[in-house]
Short mmCIF file of C-alpha atoms in Angstrom, two decimals:
data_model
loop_
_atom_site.label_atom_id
_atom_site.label_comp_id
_atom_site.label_asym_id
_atom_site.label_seq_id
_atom_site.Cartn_x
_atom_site.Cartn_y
_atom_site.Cartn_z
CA UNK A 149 -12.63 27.77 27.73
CA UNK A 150 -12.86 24.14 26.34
CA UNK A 151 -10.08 21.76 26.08
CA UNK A 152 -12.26 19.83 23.65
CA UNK A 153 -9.74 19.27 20.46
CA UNK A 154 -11.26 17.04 17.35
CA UNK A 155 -8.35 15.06 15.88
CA UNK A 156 -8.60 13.54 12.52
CA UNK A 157 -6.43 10.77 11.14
CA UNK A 158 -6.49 10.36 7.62
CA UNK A 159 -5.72 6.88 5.99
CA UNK A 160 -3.15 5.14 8.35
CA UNK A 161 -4.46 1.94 9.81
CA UNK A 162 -3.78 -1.48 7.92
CA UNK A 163 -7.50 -1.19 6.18
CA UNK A 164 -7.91 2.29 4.07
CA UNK A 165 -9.95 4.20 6.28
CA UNK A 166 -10.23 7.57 8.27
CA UNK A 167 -10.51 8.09 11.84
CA UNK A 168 -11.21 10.67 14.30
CA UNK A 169 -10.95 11.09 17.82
CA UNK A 170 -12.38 13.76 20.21
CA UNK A 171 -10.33 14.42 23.08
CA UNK A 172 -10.08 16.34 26.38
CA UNK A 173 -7.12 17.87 28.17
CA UNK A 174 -7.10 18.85 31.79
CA UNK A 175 -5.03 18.75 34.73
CA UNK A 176 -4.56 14.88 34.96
CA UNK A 177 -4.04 14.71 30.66
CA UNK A 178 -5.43 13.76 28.01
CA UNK A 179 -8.40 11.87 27.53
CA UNK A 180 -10.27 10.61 24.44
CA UNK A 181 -14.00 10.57 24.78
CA UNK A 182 -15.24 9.03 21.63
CA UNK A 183 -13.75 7.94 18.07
CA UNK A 184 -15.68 7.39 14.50
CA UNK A 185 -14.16 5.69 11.65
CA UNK A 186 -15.19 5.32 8.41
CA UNK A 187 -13.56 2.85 5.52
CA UNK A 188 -13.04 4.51 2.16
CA UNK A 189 -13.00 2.33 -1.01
CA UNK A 190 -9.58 1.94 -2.88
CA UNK A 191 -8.68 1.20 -6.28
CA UNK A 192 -6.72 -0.52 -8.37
CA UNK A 193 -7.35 0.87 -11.96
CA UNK A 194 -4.00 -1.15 -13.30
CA UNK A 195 -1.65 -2.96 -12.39
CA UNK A 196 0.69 -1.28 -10.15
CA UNK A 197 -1.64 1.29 -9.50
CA UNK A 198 -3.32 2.72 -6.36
CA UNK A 199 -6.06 5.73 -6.59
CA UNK A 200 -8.16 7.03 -3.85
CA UNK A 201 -11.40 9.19 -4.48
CA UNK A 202 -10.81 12.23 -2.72
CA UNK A 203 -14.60 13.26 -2.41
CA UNK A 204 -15.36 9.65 -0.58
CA UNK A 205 -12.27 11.25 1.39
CA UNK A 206 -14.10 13.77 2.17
CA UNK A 207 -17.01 11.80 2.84
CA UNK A 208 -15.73 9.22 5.35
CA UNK A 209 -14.16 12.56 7.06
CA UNK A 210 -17.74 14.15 8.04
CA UNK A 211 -18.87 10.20 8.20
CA UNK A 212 -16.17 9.59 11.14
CA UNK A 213 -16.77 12.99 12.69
CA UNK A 214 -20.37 12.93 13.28
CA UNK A 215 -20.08 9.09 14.72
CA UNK A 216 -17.12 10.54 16.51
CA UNK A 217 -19.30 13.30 17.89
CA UNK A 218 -22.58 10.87 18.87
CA UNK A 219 -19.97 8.93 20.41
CA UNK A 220 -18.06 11.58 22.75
CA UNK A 221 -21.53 13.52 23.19
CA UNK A 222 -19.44 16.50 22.86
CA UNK A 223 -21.72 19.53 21.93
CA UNK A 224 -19.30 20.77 18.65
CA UNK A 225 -19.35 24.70 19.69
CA UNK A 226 -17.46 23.01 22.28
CA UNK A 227 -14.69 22.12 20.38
CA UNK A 228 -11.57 24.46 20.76
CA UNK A 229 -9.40 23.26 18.08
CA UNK A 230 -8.91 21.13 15.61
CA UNK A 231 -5.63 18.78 14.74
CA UNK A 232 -4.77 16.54 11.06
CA UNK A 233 -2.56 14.12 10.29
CA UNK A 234 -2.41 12.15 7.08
CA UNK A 235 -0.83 9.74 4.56
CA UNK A 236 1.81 12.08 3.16
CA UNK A 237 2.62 11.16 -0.27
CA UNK A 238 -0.96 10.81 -1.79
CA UNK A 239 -1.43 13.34 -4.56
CA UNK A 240 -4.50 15.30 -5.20
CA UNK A 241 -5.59 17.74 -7.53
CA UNK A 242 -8.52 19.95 -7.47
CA UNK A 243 -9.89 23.17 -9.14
CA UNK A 244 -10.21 26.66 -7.28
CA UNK A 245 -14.02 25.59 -6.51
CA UNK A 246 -13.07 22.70 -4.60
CA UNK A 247 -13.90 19.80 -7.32
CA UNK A 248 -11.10 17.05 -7.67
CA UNK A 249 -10.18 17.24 -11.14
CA UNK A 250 -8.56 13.40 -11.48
CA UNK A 251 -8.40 10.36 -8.94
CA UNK A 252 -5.74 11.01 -6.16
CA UNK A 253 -2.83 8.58 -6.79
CA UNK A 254 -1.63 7.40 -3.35
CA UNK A 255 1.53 6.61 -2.01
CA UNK A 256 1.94 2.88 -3.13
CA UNK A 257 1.12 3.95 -6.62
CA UNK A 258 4.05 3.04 -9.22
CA UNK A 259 3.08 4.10 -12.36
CA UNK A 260 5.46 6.99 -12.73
CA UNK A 261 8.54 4.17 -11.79
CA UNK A 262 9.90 4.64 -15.94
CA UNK A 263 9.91 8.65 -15.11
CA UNK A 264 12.32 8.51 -11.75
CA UNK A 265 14.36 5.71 -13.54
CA UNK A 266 15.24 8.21 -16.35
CA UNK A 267 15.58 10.88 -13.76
CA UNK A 268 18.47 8.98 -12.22
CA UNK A 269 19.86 7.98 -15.38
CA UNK A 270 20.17 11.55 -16.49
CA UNK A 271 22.07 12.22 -13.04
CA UNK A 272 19.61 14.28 -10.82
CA UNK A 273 19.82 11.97 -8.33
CA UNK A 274 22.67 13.61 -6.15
CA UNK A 275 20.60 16.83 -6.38
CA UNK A 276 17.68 15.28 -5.50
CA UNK A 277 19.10 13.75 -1.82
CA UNK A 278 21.03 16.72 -1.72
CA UNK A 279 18.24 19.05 -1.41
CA UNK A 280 15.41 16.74 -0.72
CA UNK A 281 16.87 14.45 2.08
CA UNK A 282 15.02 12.09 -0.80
CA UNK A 283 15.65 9.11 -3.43
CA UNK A 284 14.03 9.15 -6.59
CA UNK A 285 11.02 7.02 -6.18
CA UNK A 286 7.50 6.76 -7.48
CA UNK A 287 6.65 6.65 -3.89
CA UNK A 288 7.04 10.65 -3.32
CA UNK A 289 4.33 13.30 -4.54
CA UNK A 290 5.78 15.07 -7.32
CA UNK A 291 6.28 12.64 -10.09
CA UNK A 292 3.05 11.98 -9.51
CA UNK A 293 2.03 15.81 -9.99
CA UNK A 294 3.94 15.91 -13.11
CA UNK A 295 1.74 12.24 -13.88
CA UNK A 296 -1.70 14.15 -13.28
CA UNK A 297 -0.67 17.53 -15.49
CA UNK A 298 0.52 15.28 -18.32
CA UNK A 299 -2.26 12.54 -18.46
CA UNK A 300 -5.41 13.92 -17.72
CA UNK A 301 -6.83 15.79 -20.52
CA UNK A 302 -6.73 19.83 -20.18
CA UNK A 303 -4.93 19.85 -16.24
CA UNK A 304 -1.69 21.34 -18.20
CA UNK A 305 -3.53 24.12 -19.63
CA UNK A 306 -5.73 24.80 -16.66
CA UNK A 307 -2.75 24.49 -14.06
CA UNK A 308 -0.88 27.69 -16.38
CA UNK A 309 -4.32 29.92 -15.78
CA UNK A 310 -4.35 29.13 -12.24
CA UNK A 311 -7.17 27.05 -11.98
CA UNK A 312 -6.23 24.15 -10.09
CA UNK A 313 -4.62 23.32 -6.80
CA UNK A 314 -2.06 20.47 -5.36
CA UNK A 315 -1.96 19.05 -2.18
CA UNK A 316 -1.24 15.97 -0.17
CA UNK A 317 -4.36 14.81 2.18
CA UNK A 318 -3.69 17.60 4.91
CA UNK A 319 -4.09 20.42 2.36
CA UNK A 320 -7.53 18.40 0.80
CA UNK A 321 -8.92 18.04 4.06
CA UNK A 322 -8.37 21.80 5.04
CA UNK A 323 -9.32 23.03 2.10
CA UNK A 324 -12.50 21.77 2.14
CA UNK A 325 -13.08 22.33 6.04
CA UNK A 326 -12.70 26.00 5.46
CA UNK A 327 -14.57 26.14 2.21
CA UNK A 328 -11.19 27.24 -0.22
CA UNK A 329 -10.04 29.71 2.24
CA UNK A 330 -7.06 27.83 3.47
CA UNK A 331 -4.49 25.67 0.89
CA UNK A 332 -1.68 25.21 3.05
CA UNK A 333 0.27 22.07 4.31
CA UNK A 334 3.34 22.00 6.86
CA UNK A 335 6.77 21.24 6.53
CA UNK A 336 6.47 17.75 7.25
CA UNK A 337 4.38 17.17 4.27
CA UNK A 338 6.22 19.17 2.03
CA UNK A 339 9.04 17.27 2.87
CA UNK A 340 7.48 14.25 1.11
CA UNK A 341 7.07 15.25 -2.20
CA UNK A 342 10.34 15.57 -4.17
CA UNK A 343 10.09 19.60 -4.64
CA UNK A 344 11.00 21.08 -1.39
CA UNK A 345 14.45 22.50 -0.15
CA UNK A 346 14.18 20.91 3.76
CA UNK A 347 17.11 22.46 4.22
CA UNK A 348 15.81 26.36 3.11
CA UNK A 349 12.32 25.21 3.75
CA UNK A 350 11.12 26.22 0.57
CA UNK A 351 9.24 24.91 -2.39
CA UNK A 352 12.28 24.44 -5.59
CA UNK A 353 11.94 26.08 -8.70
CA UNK A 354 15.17 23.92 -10.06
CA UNK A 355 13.39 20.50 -8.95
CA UNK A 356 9.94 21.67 -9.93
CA UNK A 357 11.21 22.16 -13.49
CA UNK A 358 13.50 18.92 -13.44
CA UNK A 359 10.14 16.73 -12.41
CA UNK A 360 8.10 17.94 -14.56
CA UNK A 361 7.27 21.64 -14.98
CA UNK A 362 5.51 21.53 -12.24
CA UNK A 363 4.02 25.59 -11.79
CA UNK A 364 4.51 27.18 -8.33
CA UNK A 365 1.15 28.69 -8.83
CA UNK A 366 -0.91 24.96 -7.46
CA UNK A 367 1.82 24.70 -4.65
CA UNK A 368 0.06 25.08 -0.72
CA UNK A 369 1.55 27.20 1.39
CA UNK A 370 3.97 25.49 4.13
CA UNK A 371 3.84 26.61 7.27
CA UNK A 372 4.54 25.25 10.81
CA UNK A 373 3.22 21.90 12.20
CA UNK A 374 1.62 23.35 14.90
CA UNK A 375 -0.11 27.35 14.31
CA UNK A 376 -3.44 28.05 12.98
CA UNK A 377 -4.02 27.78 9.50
CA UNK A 378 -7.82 28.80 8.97
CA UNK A 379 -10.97 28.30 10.83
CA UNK A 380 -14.51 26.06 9.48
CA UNK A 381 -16.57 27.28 7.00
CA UNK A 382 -19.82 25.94 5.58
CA UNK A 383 -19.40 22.18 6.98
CA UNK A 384 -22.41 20.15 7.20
CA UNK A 385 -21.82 19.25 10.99
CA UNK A 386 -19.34 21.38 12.28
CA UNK A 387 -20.14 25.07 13.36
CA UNK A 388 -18.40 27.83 11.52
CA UNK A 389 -14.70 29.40 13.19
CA UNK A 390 -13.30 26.24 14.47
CA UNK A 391 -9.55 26.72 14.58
CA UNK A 392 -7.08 24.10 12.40
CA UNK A 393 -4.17 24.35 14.64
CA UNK A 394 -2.00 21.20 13.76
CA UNK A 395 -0.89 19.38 10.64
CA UNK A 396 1.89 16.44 10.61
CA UNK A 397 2.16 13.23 8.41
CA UNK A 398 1.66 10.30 9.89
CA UNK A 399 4.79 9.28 10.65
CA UNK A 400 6.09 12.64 12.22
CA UNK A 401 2.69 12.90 14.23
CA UNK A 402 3.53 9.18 15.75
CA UNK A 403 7.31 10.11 16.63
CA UNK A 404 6.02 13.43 18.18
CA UNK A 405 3.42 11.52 19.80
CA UNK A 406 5.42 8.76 21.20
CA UNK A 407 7.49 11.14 22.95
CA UNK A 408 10.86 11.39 20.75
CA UNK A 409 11.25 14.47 21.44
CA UNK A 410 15.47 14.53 22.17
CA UNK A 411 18.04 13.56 19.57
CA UNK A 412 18.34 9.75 19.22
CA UNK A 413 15.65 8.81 20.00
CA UNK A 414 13.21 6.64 17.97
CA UNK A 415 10.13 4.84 17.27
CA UNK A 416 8.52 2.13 15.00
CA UNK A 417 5.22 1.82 14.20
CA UNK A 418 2.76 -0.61 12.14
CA UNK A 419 -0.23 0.54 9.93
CA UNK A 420 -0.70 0.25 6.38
CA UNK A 421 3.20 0.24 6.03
CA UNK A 422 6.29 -0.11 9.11
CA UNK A 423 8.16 3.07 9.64
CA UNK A 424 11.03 3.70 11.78
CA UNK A 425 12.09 7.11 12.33
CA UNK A 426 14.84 8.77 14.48
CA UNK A 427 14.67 12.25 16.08
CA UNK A 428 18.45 13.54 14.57
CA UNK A 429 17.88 16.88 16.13
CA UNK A 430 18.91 20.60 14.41
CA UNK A 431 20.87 18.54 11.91
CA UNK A 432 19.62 16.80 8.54
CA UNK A 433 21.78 13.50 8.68
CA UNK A 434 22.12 12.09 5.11
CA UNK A 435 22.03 8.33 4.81
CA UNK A 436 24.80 6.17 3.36
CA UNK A 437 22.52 3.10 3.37
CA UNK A 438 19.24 4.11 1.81
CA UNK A 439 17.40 5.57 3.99
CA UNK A 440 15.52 9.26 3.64
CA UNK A 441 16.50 12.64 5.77
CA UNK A 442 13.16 14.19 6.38
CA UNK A 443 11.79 16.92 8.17
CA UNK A 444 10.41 15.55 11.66
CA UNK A 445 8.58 18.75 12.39
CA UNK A 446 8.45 22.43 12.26
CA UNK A 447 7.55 24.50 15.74
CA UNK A 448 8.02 28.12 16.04
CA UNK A 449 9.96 28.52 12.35
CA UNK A 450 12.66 25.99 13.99
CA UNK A 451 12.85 22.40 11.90
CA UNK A 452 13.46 19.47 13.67
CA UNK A 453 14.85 16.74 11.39
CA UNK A 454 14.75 12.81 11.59
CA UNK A 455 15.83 9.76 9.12
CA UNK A 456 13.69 7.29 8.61
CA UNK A 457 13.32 3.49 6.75
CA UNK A 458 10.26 2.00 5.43
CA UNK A 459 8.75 -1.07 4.61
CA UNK A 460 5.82 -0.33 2.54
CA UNK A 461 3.44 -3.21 3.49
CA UNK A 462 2.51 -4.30 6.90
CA UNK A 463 -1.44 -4.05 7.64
CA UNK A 464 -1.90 -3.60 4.40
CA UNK A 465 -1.79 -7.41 3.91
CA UNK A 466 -4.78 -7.27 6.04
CA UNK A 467 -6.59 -5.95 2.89
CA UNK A 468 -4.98 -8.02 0.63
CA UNK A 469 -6.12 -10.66 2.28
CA UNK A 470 -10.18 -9.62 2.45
CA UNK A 471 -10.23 -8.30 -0.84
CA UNK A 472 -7.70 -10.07 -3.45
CA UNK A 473 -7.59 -12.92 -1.71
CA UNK A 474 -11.01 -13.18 0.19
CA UNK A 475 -9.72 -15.30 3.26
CA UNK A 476 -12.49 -13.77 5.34
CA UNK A 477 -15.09 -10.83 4.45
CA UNK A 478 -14.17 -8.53 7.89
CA UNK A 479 -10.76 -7.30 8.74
CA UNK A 480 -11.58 -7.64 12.65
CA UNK A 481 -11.22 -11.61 11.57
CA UNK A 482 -7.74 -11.86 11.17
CA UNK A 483 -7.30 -13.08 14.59
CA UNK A 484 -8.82 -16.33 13.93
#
């Protein structure tokens, strides 16, 4: 059987991009054979906002995966499995035949700052961390749910037929690998978005309704981090019944893959943003100093937890740079 496994990475370098790696595991490990990347525009509508296009998402995921394939010279019925990780808090919606119905707002995006200020002023905020592990931040998903149903013309009225779907970049990219059979995300995900129970690891009616009226009906399915969630359907390059066997945001996926796999211990790591996270074990370890309890991963229906701080620009200065600032016209010349 191959050990080929096709691992996409989904918007976490210091330029907005996607990358994917092909890999091979044997006796002596693990060893990449090729990589594609492919940049994806973003924009900037208004001040203080961030929006991605999730079809040139999409795009820049077959994009990378062909180069990635031409590079490894992997033949793709070879290919055993395939693994996602993403940005986590970037909000998409779509409608039941796969057609984004509004831009996706990412995670920088503050427009919806005014909503989790009066949020906290009318006192959810306890019940927020409580349940969420959480602040009240623009920076989560499901303000920015509540944003989408509210703003864009007719979403309100087609979200209460059960037209439309939610998800975070995990559940786009899935969806549209296995043509709308699979809308799903893991628990890592989930745990970013403001309307999940990480300690019953379940979507919340009570925050749900306190966010927004946000219906249950466009929620994903959560599941583990690593299981298989659906097979390929229908993809331009890909052949059909290629296994999605692993889902973890960005930050979870690095701390898994650096190895912090025992209580206390802990990683930091530079791309778009800094993150430091810390395995914390069994337990969910609320913060006294403003930082967020999340859910580090989910294996065999047992949660590991961490707690994590952020700083929200690192590489992304890199783009600033290019683009706002136009120092140079190519990120690679930031060394000079």
């Amino acid at each position: 059987m191959s050990n080929h496994i096709l691992a996409i990475d989904q918007g976490t370098t210091g330029t907005t991009c996607l990358m994917v790696e092909m890999a091979s595991k044997d006796t002596g490990g693990v060893q990449v054979l090729g990589r594609g990347y492919a940049e994806f525009p973003q924009e900037f509508p208004e001040n203080g906002w961030v929006e991605h296009d999730l079809i040139a998402i999409w795009n820049s995921t077959t994009s990378a995966i062909k180069d990635c394939l031409e590079a490894s010279e992997v033949n793709p019925l070879n290919i055993s499995g395939i693994g996602i990780t993403n940005q986590r808090e970037t909000t998409g919606l779509w409608d039941v035949k796969g057609e984004p119905v509004a831009k996706a707002i990412v995670w920088q995006d503050r427009r919806t700052a005014e909503t989790c200020a009066r949020l906290r002023e009318a006192g959810h905020l306890d019940l927020v961390q409580a349940k969420t592990g959480l602040v009240l931040d623009p920076y989560f998903s499901g303000t920015k749910i509540a944003w989408l149903l509210n703003n864009v013309e007719g979403l309100r009225e087609r979200a209460s037929r059960n037209e439309l779907r939610f998800g975070t970049m995990d559940t786009w990219l899935i969806w549209k690998l296995t043509s709308g059979q699979a809308h799903v995300t893991d628990a890592t995900n989930a745990s970013r978005t403001l309307i999940y129970d990480i300690h019953g690891n379940r979507w919340d009616s009570e925050l749900c309704n306190i966010l927004g009226e946000i219906p249950d009906s466009i929620l994903p399915t959560v599941c583990d981090s690593a299981q298989v969630y659906g097979t390929t359907k229908g993809h331009p390059i890909l052949p059909d019944g290629i296994p999605i066997a692993g889902i973890a945001g960005d930050q979870q996926a690095s701390l898994f893959g650096n190895g912090c796999f025992e209580k206390g211990m802990a990683k930091c790591t530079y791309g778009t943003g800094a993150f430091a996270l810390a395995n914390t074990g069994e337990q969910a370890i609320p913060s006294a100093n403003g930082m967020l309890t999340t859910i580090a991963w989910r294996l065999n229906n047992q949660t590991t937890y961490a707690i994590e701080g952020s700083t929200f620009v690192a590489g992304a200065i890199v783009q600033w740079l290019r683009d706002g600032l136009q120092f140079f016209s190519s990120s690679s010349e930031i060394e000079e």
